[in-house]
Amino acid sequence: MATYKPVVVQACPKLGERITQDTLYWRGYKTPVQIKEFGAINKIDFSPVSPYNYAVTASSRIHIYGRYSQEPVKTFSRFKDAAYCATYRDDGNLLVAGSEEGSIRLFDVSGKAPLRQFDGHSKAVHVVGFLSDKYRIFSGGDDYSSRVWDIPRATEIVSYNEHTDYVRCGCASKVNADVFITGSYDHTVKLYDARTKTSVMTVEHGQPVESVLLFPSGGLLVSAGGRYVRVWDVLKGGQLLVSLKNHHKTVTCLCLNSSGQRLMSGSLDRHVKIYSTTSYRVVHSFNYATSILSLALSPEDETLVVGMTNGVLNIKHRKPEERNEDSQKKRRPAYRTHIKGKTYMPKQEDFCVSKPVKRVLRKYDRLLKSFQSSKALDAVLEPPIRLHTPEVTVAVMQELHRRGTLKSALAGRDEKQINLLLTFVARRVIEPRFTPVLVTVADMITDIYQPVVGQSAIVDRQFLRLKEAIGKEIDYQEELLEVLGMMDTLFATFTKKRDTCLDENKSNGLTDTIETNKNN
Amino acid sequence: MVAPAALRVVRCGGSPRHAARAVFSADSYLLCASGDFVKMYNLATEETLQLMGGHGGLVTGVQLNPHNCMQLYSSSLDGNIKLWDFMDGIPIKTFTVGHKLLALYAIASSEDSVFVVIPKIGERDTFQLVSVKLTKAAGQDLEAKELSVVLDSVDASPKCIAFGREGEYVASVKEVNLQVYFFKQKQLNRFSVNAVKAKSGNNHFTCVACHPKEDCIATGHADGKIRLWRNFYHRKEYTFSTLHWHHDTVMDLVFSVEGTSLLSGGVESVLVLWHNESDCQKDFLPRLGSAIEYISMSPDGAFCCTLHMDNRITIINSNLRFSKSIQGLIKSMDVKTGLVIDPRTKALVLNGEPGHLQFYSLQSDQQLFSLDIVQRQYIHQAGLNQVDLVKVAFSARGKWLATVEEREEVTDPELQLKLWFYDEETQSFKLNTRINLPHEDHITDVCFRDVDELEDDSLILVTTGRDGVFKVWVMVEDTDPEAQQSVSWSCDFVGSYRNYQATNCCFSEDGSLLAVSFEETVTVWDSVTWDLKCTFCHPPGKIRNICFGRLTCSKYLIGATDYGFLCCWNLLSCALEWSTHLNILVLQPDPLSECIAAISWLSKESSLFVFKPNEPRPIYIQRNLCKEKIQLAAFVPRDEPEMISAEKYFWLRRSQLFFLTDTQELMTLSTKSSEERLTPASKQLAVEEGLLVTPFSLLLGKHRRQQSQEDVGKLVAHSKHGQDSPAVKELLHTPAHVLPSASFLCPIFINSLLISKEDKSAEEVADEVEMESENTEDDSDEERGVAEMEQENTNPMGLLGETICKLSKSQEKELRKIRKMDYSWISAF
C-alpha cells in the first residue's frame, strides 16, 4: 500500500556562481579593515612565527603590524628613497630589505638601527630574501645582476650577471639551502645553485616576470608575468605544466595558502584568483577596489592582506567558527535519555520490533493529504514561504489545479488576502518557470472576483499592476521574437552554403532545404 | 490457408476480469473467480495453488458448499454449476442449468438447492432470482432443471442480492427499489427511495449487505451514501439511517462476522470501516491503488480481501492493516508506453498503476516490481486530468531508462522527460535528470541509440515531438569533483524538417543513421554530424511506423503509412525496393534476426505477416490472428533457442512474439512443442485455429483460390492498362515539393512508355526472383510485387471489383505460370 506522496517542488538549477566548499571557505572572512599607507605597497610578508606579525613595505618605510592592530607596531624608516621587499627570516628575528639607492639592509626585528648593510648593487634592489640556511641572503637588482651575500661578514659571495633586464622577483628553495630563483623583465626565470658559477636552469615565461614562487616541495615553480601564470616542473628540467590565463591585466603577485592546496594570484585588474593546485582551475575569486600589487596569507589562512597601488592595505580576518557548535550542543538530549537502550545488544533468539519511521510532512502537505485546499493555499501564502521559496507556493497551486480544487481554494477571500495573492501573482507571473501556472491562477482570480471590481481601491490597484506587468512582458517577448527572426535570417544564409554541397550526394533527386539550428 | 494451423494463439499472463466476490476457505485459502477459471491462492505465500478450469464462460459466482467446507460451487455464463474439491482441484459434479448464470448464492438453511440469477426468458435486460435444486444422483454430469422463481426483476450484478440472518429473508435492490422477501411468511416487502438527481449523481442502489445477527440491511448508493434499514417487517413503519463518507458510488459493502462493523469501498480506493453503525466512528485504509470492486470477509474475521478494478487482490488484516497483495499483469486504462522489454530482466515493461511502470515477468506471470515514475499523489476521482506516463525507452543494456510523462491541459501540455540510471547497489532505477517541457507539444517517440559495442558515453537519446522538431540528448559529464552526480543529460541538437510534425524515430543497427519520420516523409540523418542524408516519401498517407532492417538486411528501411502501404527503401541506392498494400498497425523488428513482424487490421480481423526486408515474399502469414485490434507487439528473446523443425516457424526459434489487444489481453504465438508443455487444465486457454478440413472444403478452397488468382491477374491487367501509366501516376500523386526537376522526370516518363517490352525480356530471365527489382522508378515491377503479395494472402481485394479487361501477352504468360505452379501442397492439409 502506498503512502502519501508529498508535493513535488520543481527544483530549478541556480544560475550564476555555484556554491562549492571553496566558496564557503573563502567567504568565511569578516569585512575588511583598510589602512592607508604612504605609497604603493610593493611587498607584504608574514612573520613565520607566532603572533604572525607582518611587514608592509611601502614608499620609504617598512611598517610592522600586529595581528589585530590598526596602527603599526614598529616602523623602519632609515631609507633615503623607496624601500623594497622587506622579508622575514625563517625564525622571525631578522628582516632584510632592498632599497632604491642600491644598498641592502638587515634589521633586527626588536631593534631600530640596521645590523648590516650590503653594498654592491649599482642600481635599485627590488628583491632580497634569505636562503634557507639562514646565514646567506640573495638579491636581485636593476643592474641585471643577482647576488648571494654572507650575513656575518657582510660580503658578497657570488654574483651572477646572466639576466639581460631588471631582476624584479625571486624566491629561495625551502629544501635546498643553495638553490634560489630569480625572475626578470627579460622574460626568463633562472634557477641558481650558490655552489656553481652559472645558472642551473632557465625557463622562458614569455612576458616580463613579475613574481615567482616555489612550491614547498621544491618540485614546481610558478611564474607570473603579463596576463599569464605559468607552472613549471623543475624536476623535469623546466617543462611547462600548465599556463593559466584568468586575469585580464598583468599579474603582479603570487601566494600559496598554508596547506599548499590553493594558489592565489593578484593582478592589476583588481582581482585575486584562487586556483586549486590539483586541477588548476579557478575555485574562487575576490574583487578589490584598485589594482593589486602585493598579497599575503598568514599561516592557517587566518588573515588575508592585500596591498594596492594607491597605498591602501586591505586586511581580512577569518570569522570564528565555534559559535555554530555551541548551538548544536544545546539541542542535544540529556545523556540519560540519549543513551537509553542503546547499550543493549539483542541476543540471537530475541525478536526485534522496529519502530516505524515517522514521516514529517510540511504543513501544506498535511493539509493537502486531508483535502483541505483553501487551508493548504493559505499555508503557502505565509510570508516565509511566499517570499523565500515561491516555487513551493507555485507547486502547491499547480497541485490544487491538478486536483481541480484551485478555483474553490481561491474563492471566498477578503480584501487583504486578494491583495496578497495578486501581489504574488503580479510579481512572479513573468518568471518563465512560474508563468504557466500563474497565468491560470490570474485567470481564475479575475473570473472569480470580476463582480467585486471597483469596490476596493487596493484590489483595483493590484489588478492594474498585474495588467501592467503582463503588458511589459508581452512587449519584451515581442522584442525577443524580433531578435530571433534576425538570427534566423543569419542562420538561413549560413545553411544555404551547406545545402549546395548536400545536393551533390543526393541520389534520388529530391532536394530539400535543411532547417537546423544548434541548441546551446 | 497457407499456414497449417500448427501455430496457435495462446492467451498468456494477466488475470482476466474478476466477476464475483472472492471466498475465504476455512483453512486460510482464498478462492477467486478469474475469467473462465477459479483460482486458489495461499494467503501466506500469495502463490496460486490451484487453477480450476472447465467452465466455458466467465465464472460469475464462487461459493463454498455450506454443508461441506472442502467443496466449492461455481457458476458460469455457460449455464453450468460445478462442484469442486478445491484442495485437489478436481471437479466433482457438473449441474447443467441451461441458462446464463449471472450470480450464485449458497446458504446453509436451504438443504439441497442454491440460488442463481438468470435472465428472464422472453424479456431482455430483466433478471430473476431462482432456486435450483441440485439432485443427489450419482454421476458427474447432471441436469438441474428444477427451477423455482424466488424474486422477479432483480439486478444482474451479484452485489445487488443478499441473504439475511440464517437465510430467513433475501434482500434485492434495483435502481431506487429495495425488495425484501421473507421465506417463511412468503411475504414480499418493497421500499423505495425518492429518486434524486443531484450534481454528484443519483441515489440509485448499487449494492446490498445483510447483518449476520440482527435484522438490518445496509445498502450502498450511487451518490456515496450508505443506508441502514431496520424494521422492514412493516411496510410502513420501517426506519433507515444514513452514513455518508464516500464522494462517489459505493461499490461494495460487507458486514464483519459479528456484525459490529461494516466495511465499504468505492472509486476513492479507500476502505472504510464503520464501527457500531454510527456515522462518527470510522477508520480508513487509504491509497489502495485503484477502485475497490468487491470486498469479502474471511469466516473467522481475521482477514478481509478487496478485489480491485486493475485485477489486483489485496488482503487486509482485521485491524485494517495492509497485509498482502496478489497481482499479475496490472490492467491500466490505456497502455500508452507500448510493450517494452527490459534488457536486464527480460521482463515486459508497460503502464501499470497510474503513474507507475510495471515490470512483468512473462515466465512466472508475476509483477517483478512497480517503478514510481510520476511520484505524485494520484487522486482517485473521476474527471480529473492527471499526469500519465506515455513513453518509455531502455538503453541497450538496460542501464538507462527514459520516460516521458504528460498531462493534458487546455493551453499547453505539462511534459516531463526523465532519465533514470540503474543503480547496481540498490538494484533499482534512480532518477538522474528531469527535463521540464522537453518539447513544446506532445512527444511522439523516444529512442536510444542502441549500440552494444560502443562505450556508454556514446549513448544518445532522441525524442520527436508534435512541435515539429526532434531533439538529440547527450550525456554531459560534470567536471566538478564535489558534484553529487557525475553525469547529466542535456540537449545537443535540434532538427526539423519543413515544420512538419515529427512522428517516429529509429536508429539503424550500428547507430550510424537516424531515421525520423515527418508526417509523409522519412528523413535519414547522420548520427555523427547530424546532417540530413536523404528523404523518402510514399505519398499519399502519413508514416505510421518505421524501422531499420537488421543484420544482413541493414541496408533497408521499412515504413508503414496510414494510407495502407508497407514500403521498403534501400538505403544504398536511396530507392524504393518494394511496397505492398497492407494496412499495418504494428511493425516490430526481431532484435535477434532479420525478421520483421507486421500486424495488419483489415475487415475486422488482425493478421500477422512475418517477412525479411530483402525478400518481399513473407516468411509467414497468419490470417485472422484474433478478432480484436492488436495495439502493440513485442519480440521477447528466449532464454535458450527453441528447437523448431518447421522452416516456416524458424523466426520463432530465438524470440517469442507477444501482443496486446484492444481489450488488454496479452497473447503469444506458440508452436506445438510448447503447447505440449502446457498443463492439461490450461490447454483450454488456447484458441483453436483453423476450420474443419474436409475433402469438400479442400476442393472448394482450391477452386476459390484459382478464381481469386485470376481476379488478381485481371486486377494487374487493369492497373497496367489503365489510362494513367505509372509514371504519370507518380507525377500526379507526388506532392509538388518532393518532385524532382522536370528534366529528371522526362526520361522516366519516356521510359515508362517503353516498359512493356523491357518487362518482357526481364520476365523470361527472372521467374522466381522477379520481386527483387532494384529500380523504383519502374513502377510496374512494384505493382507486380503487390500482386504477388495478394496471391499469398489469397484475399482478393473486393473493393476493386472484377473488371474484365483484355489481357496483354505478358499477363497471359504470367497467368499461365501461376496455373503451372505446384498446388500439391494443398492436399497436405
XYZ file of C-alpha atoms in Angstrom, chain A:
520
model
C 0.000 0.000 0.000
C 1.354 3.334 -0.992
C 1.968 6.120 1.443
C 1.117 9.734 0.823
C 3.453 11.303 -1.661
C 4.389 14.868 -0.855
C 4.025 17.600 -3.432
C 6.985 17.658 -5.779
C 8.590 21.059 -5.742
C 10.356 21.714 -9.006
C 13.954 22.465 -8.324
C 15.496 24.839 -10.782
C 19.220 24.851 -11.367
C 20.593 28.017 -9.834
C 22.161 30.267 -12.390
C 25.396 32.083 -11.765
C 28.056 31.110 -9.312
C 27.815 27.664 -7.902
C 28.329 27.220 -4.200
C 31.180 24.852 -3.518
C 33.266 24.011 -0.496
C 35.758 26.595 -1.678
C 33.269 29.396 -1.910
C 32.119 28.663 1.592
C 35.685 28.565 2.864
C 36.860 31.737 1.196
C 33.714 33.599 2.076
C 34.443 32.977 5.704
C 36.245 36.291 6.175
C 34.963 39.265 8.047
C 34.508 42.656 6.442
C 37.969 44.029 5.641
C 39.937 46.576 7.605
C 41.578 49.261 5.431
C 44.755 51.107 6.353
C 46.198 53.914 4.268
C 49.954 53.812 3.626
C 52.161 56.497 2.116
C 52.770 54.891 -1.239
C 52.192 51.846 -3.330
C 52.641 48.696 -1.300
C 55.233 46.538 -3.036
C 55.618 43.745 -0.504
C 53.769 42.179 2.411
C 55.478 39.424 4.375
C 54.161 37.460 7.345
C 56.457 36.515 10.161
C 56.643 32.730 10.206
C 56.416 32.600 13.995
C 53.547 33.462 16.264
C 51.997 36.047 16.729
C 52.337 36.332 12.966
C 53.116 39.994 12.606
C 53.518 41.204 9.074
C 55.904 43.620 7.455
C 54.499 46.004 4.870
C 56.902 47.779 2.530
C 55.539 50.999 1.111
C 57.407 54.043 -0.118
C 60.489 54.639 2.085
C 59.158 52.840 5.152
C 58.668 49.365 6.480
C 55.732 49.046 8.870
C 55.243 46.028 11.072
C 51.649 45.367 12.042
C 50.357 43.090 14.744
C 47.549 40.677 14.099
C 44.650 42.902 15.076
C 46.352 46.276 15.388
C 45.308 49.102 13.136
C 48.499 51.027 13.955
C 51.971 49.779 13.087
C 53.733 48.018 15.956
C 57.083 49.135 14.653
C 58.429 51.216 11.806
C 61.781 51.156 9.992
C 62.253 54.428 8.190
C 66.026 54.723 7.722
C 65.715 54.796 3.919
C 66.525 57.850 1.860
C 64.480 56.633 -1.054
C 61.974 53.822 -1.584
C 62.432 50.571 0.282
C 61.658 47.242 -1.389
C 60.811 43.721 -0.417
C 61.088 43.549 3.366
C 61.308 39.837 4.113
C 61.384 37.893 7.384
C 63.887 35.194 8.134
C 62.558 31.709 8.991
C 62.891 32.320 12.741
C 61.173 35.714 12.542
C 64.072 37.565 14.172
C 65.700 39.247 11.194
C 64.265 41.337 8.408
C 66.005 42.215 5.168
C 65.041 44.909 2.699
C 66.381 46.331 -0.562
C 66.271 49.970 -1.495
C 66.192 52.351 -4.409
C 69.787 53.522 -3.794
C 71.155 50.002 -4.266
C 72.022 49.007 -0.725
C 70.526 46.053 1.162
C 69.827 46.471 4.855
C 69.402 43.848 7.527
C 67.345 44.709 10.605
C 66.786 43.056 13.926
C 63.036 42.968 14.417
C 63.400 44.115 18.028
C 65.991 46.828 17.259
C 65.827 50.039 15.333
C 69.130 50.544 13.500
C 70.233 48.206 10.713
C 72.558 45.408 11.808
C 74.321 45.124 8.465
C 74.350 46.938 5.178
C 75.318 45.166 1.939
C 76.575 47.447 -0.818
C 77.469 46.282 -4.283
C 74.422 46.707 -6.481
C 74.808 49.734 -8.652
C 71.087 50.260 -9.064
C 67.882 49.705 -7.100
C 67.438 46.319 -5.435
C 63.877 45.142 -5.859
C 64.221 41.656 -4.481
C 66.018 40.262 -1.450
C 65.477 37.128 0.593
C 67.093 34.689 2.997
C 68.387 31.368 1.807
C 67.077 28.545 3.925
C 70.362 28.052 5.862
C 69.594 31.465 7.495
C 73.156 32.773 7.070
C 73.017 33.945 3.480
C 70.984 36.440 1.567
C 70.195 36.519 -2.116
C 69.293 39.681 -4.006
C 68.414 40.902 -7.472
C 68.724 44.402 -8.780
C 68.004 46.725 -11.649
C 71.679 46.389 -12.665
C 70.638 42.957 -14.146
C 72.690 41.078 -11.549
C 71.731 38.550 -8.875
C 73.992 38.144 -5.887
C 74.448 35.999 -2.823
C 75.693 37.611 0.357
C 77.173 36.311 3.562
C 75.412 37.792 6.601
C 78.145 37.588 9.274
C 80.851 39.236 7.176
C 78.500 41.392 5.076
C 80.348 40.449 1.903
C 79.319 39.221 -1.457
C 79.882 35.505 -2.086
C 78.887 35.175 -5.687
C 77.407 37.365 -8.380
C 75.514 36.235 -11.486
C 75.147 38.554 -14.461
C 73.008 36.397 -16.663
C 69.790 38.370 -16.868
C 69.553 40.951 -19.571
C 66.972 43.147 -17.893
C 65.830 44.224 -14.423
C 65.570 41.436 -11.879
C 62.317 42.066 -10.126
C 61.389 38.899 -8.258
C 62.915 35.882 -6.611
C 62.369 33.041 -4.228
C 64.600 30.697 -2.225
C 64.072 26.972 -2.054
C 62.984 25.653 1.320
C 64.502 22.260 0.642
C 67.986 23.136 -0.526
C 69.918 25.989 1.116
C 71.896 26.708 -2.027
C 69.062 26.968 -4.513
C 67.138 30.122 -5.371
C 65.363 31.503 -8.402
C 65.025 34.955 -9.832
C 62.651 36.309 -12.400
C 63.481 39.175 -14.651
C 61.954 41.548 -17.134
C 63.949 39.741 -19.859
C 61.051 37.176 -19.799
C 63.126 34.463 -18.119
C 63.206 32.786 -14.768
C 66.621 31.429 -13.785
C 67.424 28.863 -11.177
C 70.767 29.228 -9.442
C 72.794 26.995 -7.247
C 75.050 29.077 -4.999
C 77.782 26.436 -5.326
C 78.130 26.939 -9.074
C 79.189 29.960 -11.044
C 76.362 29.914 -13.572
C 72.631 29.407 -13.525
C 71.447 25.821 -13.500
C 68.225 26.204 -15.399
C 66.363 28.809 -17.383
C 62.680 28.848 -18.257
C 61.145 31.192 -20.769
C 57.969 32.777 -19.438
C 57.220 34.907 -22.456
C 56.367 38.097 -20.617
C 58.276 40.263 -18.122
C 58.225 38.194 -14.965
C 56.558 39.999 -12.067
C 56.520 37.270 -9.459
C 57.877 33.776 -8.922
C 57.081 31.117 -6.388
C 58.483 27.709 -5.496
C 56.252 25.042 -4.046
C 57.276 23.844 -0.563
C 58.422 20.547 -2.071
C 60.632 22.474 -4.484
C 59.376 20.459 -7.420
C 57.107 23.038 -9.011
C 57.839 26.583 -9.980
C 55.189 29.215 -10.582
C 55.907 32.337 -12.538
C 53.630 35.287 -13.167
C 54.059 37.922 -15.803
C 51.829 39.665 -18.243
C 48.366 38.135 -18.026
C 49.727 34.648 -17.520
C 50.500 32.462 -14.580
C 52.630 29.506 -15.607
C 53.515 26.428 -13.656
C 56.744 24.598 -14.471
C 58.039 21.239 -13.430
C 61.569 21.828 -12.102
C 62.423 18.174 -11.754
C 61.669 17.574 -15.423
C 64.132 20.275 -16.387
C 61.713 23.133 -16.572
C 58.856 21.657 -18.570
C 55.717 23.782 -18.785
C 52.978 22.074 -16.814
C 50.124 24.474 -17.249
C 49.553 28.020 -18.355
C 46.732 29.925 -16.703
C 45.146 32.941 -18.273
C 42.456 34.095 -15.926
C 43.352 37.745 -15.444
C 42.889 40.453 -17.971
C 45.751 42.638 -16.759
C 49.249 41.999 -15.546
C 49.528 39.539 -12.681
C 51.655 41.141 -10.010
C 51.843 38.762 -7.091
C 51.563 35.100 -6.199
C 50.969 33.322 -2.937
C 50.286 29.802 -1.677
C 47.880 29.027 1.112
C 49.097 27.282 4.232
C 48.147 23.790 3.120
C 49.667 24.246 -0.318
C 46.383 23.158 -1.932
C 45.468 26.559 -3.296
C 47.431 29.068 -5.313
C 46.465 32.728 -5.232
C 47.306 35.386 -7.733
C 46.712 39.130 -7.528
C 46.590 41.354 -10.551
C 46.259 44.924 -11.722
C 42.749 44.017 -12.879
C 41.689 44.285 -9.194
C 41.055 40.563 -8.763
C 42.575 37.904 -6.579
C 42.037 34.471 -8.058
C 42.354 31.257 -6.128
C 43.309 28.124 -8.032
C 43.230 24.535 -6.981
C 46.743 23.131 -7.337
C 45.378 19.771 -8.438
C 43.101 20.825 -11.273
C 44.486 24.357 -11.847
C 41.013 25.754 -12.146
C 39.803 28.927 -10.513
C 37.789 27.899 -7.478
C 37.133 31.345 -6.097
C 37.959 34.956 -6.687
C 37.950 38.207 -4.711
C 37.288 41.673 -6.041
C 39.092 44.757 -4.777
C 38.665 48.447 -5.321
C 42.004 49.167 -7.004
C 44.856 47.385 -8.698
C 46.690 44.910 -6.531
C 50.435 44.952 -6.121
C 51.077 42.562 -3.272
C 49.311 39.793 -1.448
C 49.998 37.638 1.600
C 48.182 34.988 3.556
C 49.007 34.259 7.168
C 49.621 30.713 8.418
C 46.345 28.779 8.853
C 44.775 31.240 6.374
C 43.819 33.397 9.353
C 44.404 36.738 7.688
C 44.448 37.795 4.097
C 46.349 41.019 3.437
C 46.320 42.737 0.085
C 48.285 45.826 -0.871
C 47.106 48.188 -3.576
C 48.744 50.669 -5.928
C 47.095 53.617 -4.145
C 48.673 52.657 -0.847
C 45.617 51.064 0.737
C 46.241 47.975 2.800
C 43.226 45.663 2.889
C 43.149 43.194 5.796
C 40.601 40.409 6.116
C 40.338 38.244 9.221
C 38.685 34.873 9.288
C 35.402 34.539 11.155
C 35.491 32.389 14.274
C 33.619 29.109 13.833
C 32.988 27.938 17.399
C 29.606 29.597 17.725
C 27.938 27.075 15.432
C 28.994 24.141 17.549
C 27.585 25.751 20.660
C 24.070 25.890 19.322
C 24.268 22.244 18.332
C 25.295 21.279 21.824
C 22.232 22.866 23.336
C 19.823 20.799 21.281
C 21.320 17.509 22.189
C 19.128 15.470 24.514
C 20.215 14.677 28.008
C 22.790 11.956 28.316
C 20.481 9.587 30.126
C 17.703 9.628 27.561
C 20.151 9.673 24.739
C 21.919 6.521 25.820
C 18.808 4.668 26.973
C 18.568 1.216 25.488
C 21.450 1.841 23.145
C 23.817 -0.368 25.049
C 21.564 -3.426 24.932
C 22.741 -5.933 22.372
C 19.936 -8.147 21.064
C 20.510 -11.843 21.586
C 20.094 -14.334 18.833
C 16.651 -15.556 19.904
C 15.353 -12.054 20.504
C 12.615 -10.794 18.311
C 13.367 -7.245 17.239
C 10.477 -4.895 16.779
C 11.499 -1.908 14.742
C 9.679 1.298 15.364
C 8.061 2.640 12.224
C 9.825 5.711 10.976
C 7.652 8.742 11.402
C 7.498 10.810 8.297
C 7.453 14.517 8.806
C 5.237 16.309 6.335
C 5.234 20.010 5.697
C 2.155 21.887 6.783
C 0.778 22.268 3.282
C 1.302 18.559 2.644
C -0.612 17.659 5.784
C -3.470 19.857 4.653
C -3.385 18.515 1.115
C -3.400 14.989 2.473
C -6.674 15.713 4.163
C -8.008 17.532 1.080
C -8.174 20.962 2.742
C -7.438 23.018 -0.331
C -8.107 26.515 0.959
C -6.047 25.990 4.084
C -3.208 24.495 2.068
C -3.178 27.572 -0.121
C -3.203 29.765 2.983
C -0.253 27.824 4.349
C 1.895 28.506 1.308
C 0.951 32.167 1.226
C 2.597 32.711 4.612
C 5.416 35.234 4.318
C 8.464 32.945 4.702
C 7.307 30.518 2.011
C 5.850 33.148 -0.285
C 8.908 35.370 -0.171
C 11.811 32.955 0.009
C 10.575 29.851 -1.747
C 7.987 30.958 -4.285
C 8.465 27.630 -6.094
C 6.704 25.899 -3.180
C 3.750 28.230 -3.447
C 3.534 27.666 -7.165
C 3.920 23.895 -6.797
C 1.008 23.777 -4.371
C -1.086 25.934 -6.695
C -0.292 23.539 -9.504
C -1.203 20.546 -7.359
C -4.527 22.190 -6.450
C -5.169 22.840 -10.114
C -4.395 19.221 -10.859
C -6.911 18.173 -8.230
C -9.468 20.540 -9.725
C -9.895 22.466 -6.491
C -7.863 25.563 -7.256
C -10.923 27.616 -8.065
C -12.625 26.846 -4.794
C -9.382 27.450 -2.917
C -9.013 30.883 -4.494
C -12.615 31.870 -3.972
C -14.132 33.428 -0.891
C -11.212 35.554 0.215
C -11.322 39.005 1.738
C -9.689 42.179 0.506
C -6.432 41.620 2.334
C -5.961 38.101 1.044
C -6.820 39.033 -2.536
C -4.321 41.833 -2.299
C -1.719 39.355 -1.122
C -2.498 36.868 -3.873
C -2.471 39.493 -6.590
C 0.811 40.939 -5.358
C 2.348 37.498 -5.550
C 0.940 36.780 -8.991
C 1.895 40.154 -10.440
C 5.414 39.805 -9.152
C 6.061 36.226 -10.215
C 3.982 35.767 -13.340
C 6.809 36.969 -15.540
C 9.228 34.341 -14.279
C 9.292 31.716 -17.020
C 9.228 28.746 -14.669
C 6.078 30.028 -12.939
C 4.282 31.542 -15.904
C 2.114 28.578 -16.984
C 0.663 28.058 -13.507
C 0.332 31.683 -12.523
C -1.417 32.611 -15.744
C -4.082 30.051 -14.846
C -4.261 31.449 -11.326
C -4.571 35.002 -12.627
C -7.317 33.873 -14.993
C -9.240 32.283 -12.167
C -8.839 35.272 -9.847
C -10.175 37.627 -12.486
C -13.048 35.240 -13.165
C -13.962 34.892 -9.521
C -13.552 38.480 -8.411
C -14.829 40.181 -11.540
C -18.147 41.126 -9.890
C -16.483 42.922 -6.997
C -14.063 45.026 -9.035
C -14.469 48.656 -8.125
C -15.379 48.040 -4.528
C -11.874 48.194 -3.148
C -9.212 50.634 -4.221
C -6.394 48.337 -3.097
C -7.576 45.393 -5.140
C -8.184 47.568 -8.173
C -4.673 48.888 -7.969
C -3.324 45.347 -7.831
C -5.315 44.405 -10.903
C -3.821 47.358 -12.736
C -0.341 46.341 -11.631
C -0.931 42.830 -12.922
C -2.079 44.199 -16.236
C 0.981 46.391 -16.433
C 3.347 43.527 -15.624
C 1.807 41.308 -18.276
C 1.847 44.100 -20.832
C 5.527 44.732 -20.217
C 6.311 41.046 -20.559
C 4.450 40.838 -23.859
C 6.421 43.780 -25.247
C 9.613 42.153 -24.122
C 8.724 38.836 -25.724
C 7.878 40.580 -28.962
C 11.270 42.187 -28.982
C 12.882 38.846 -28.368
C 10.968 37.339 -31.250
C 12.238 40.095 -33.499
C 15.799 39.319 -32.499
C 15.155 35.635 -33.096
C 13.858 36.440 -36.542
C 17.001 38.340 -37.351
C 19.134 35.480 -36.142
C 17.125 33.014 -38.207
C 17.884 35.058 -41.281
C 21.543 34.862 -40.473
C 21.334 31.124 -39.911
C 19.471 30.663 -43.165
C 22.275 32.295 -45.129
C 24.701 30.099 -43.248
C 22.928 26.835 -44.077
C 22.488 27.655 -47.733
C 26.146 27.065 -48.367
C 25.992 23.639 -46.828
C 22.882 22.886 -48.769
C 24.602 23.116 -52.109
C 27.190 20.570 -51.184
C 24.480 18.278 -49.894
C 22.725 18.344 -53.214
C 25.613 16.683 -54.892
C 25.427 13.465 -52.971
C 21.694 13.235 -53.132
C 20.840 10.426 -55.434
C 17.095 10.322 -55.682
C 16.876 13.853 -56.843
C 14.677 15.090 -54.067
C 16.143 18.366 -52.964
C 15.440 19.701 -49.576
C 16.495 22.605 -47.556
C 17.536 21.866 -44.087
C 16.466 23.979 -41.244
C 18.851 23.323 -38.470
C 19.863 25.370 -35.584
C 22.227 24.363 -32.884
C 20.770 24.447 -29.495
C 23.166 25.860 -26.986
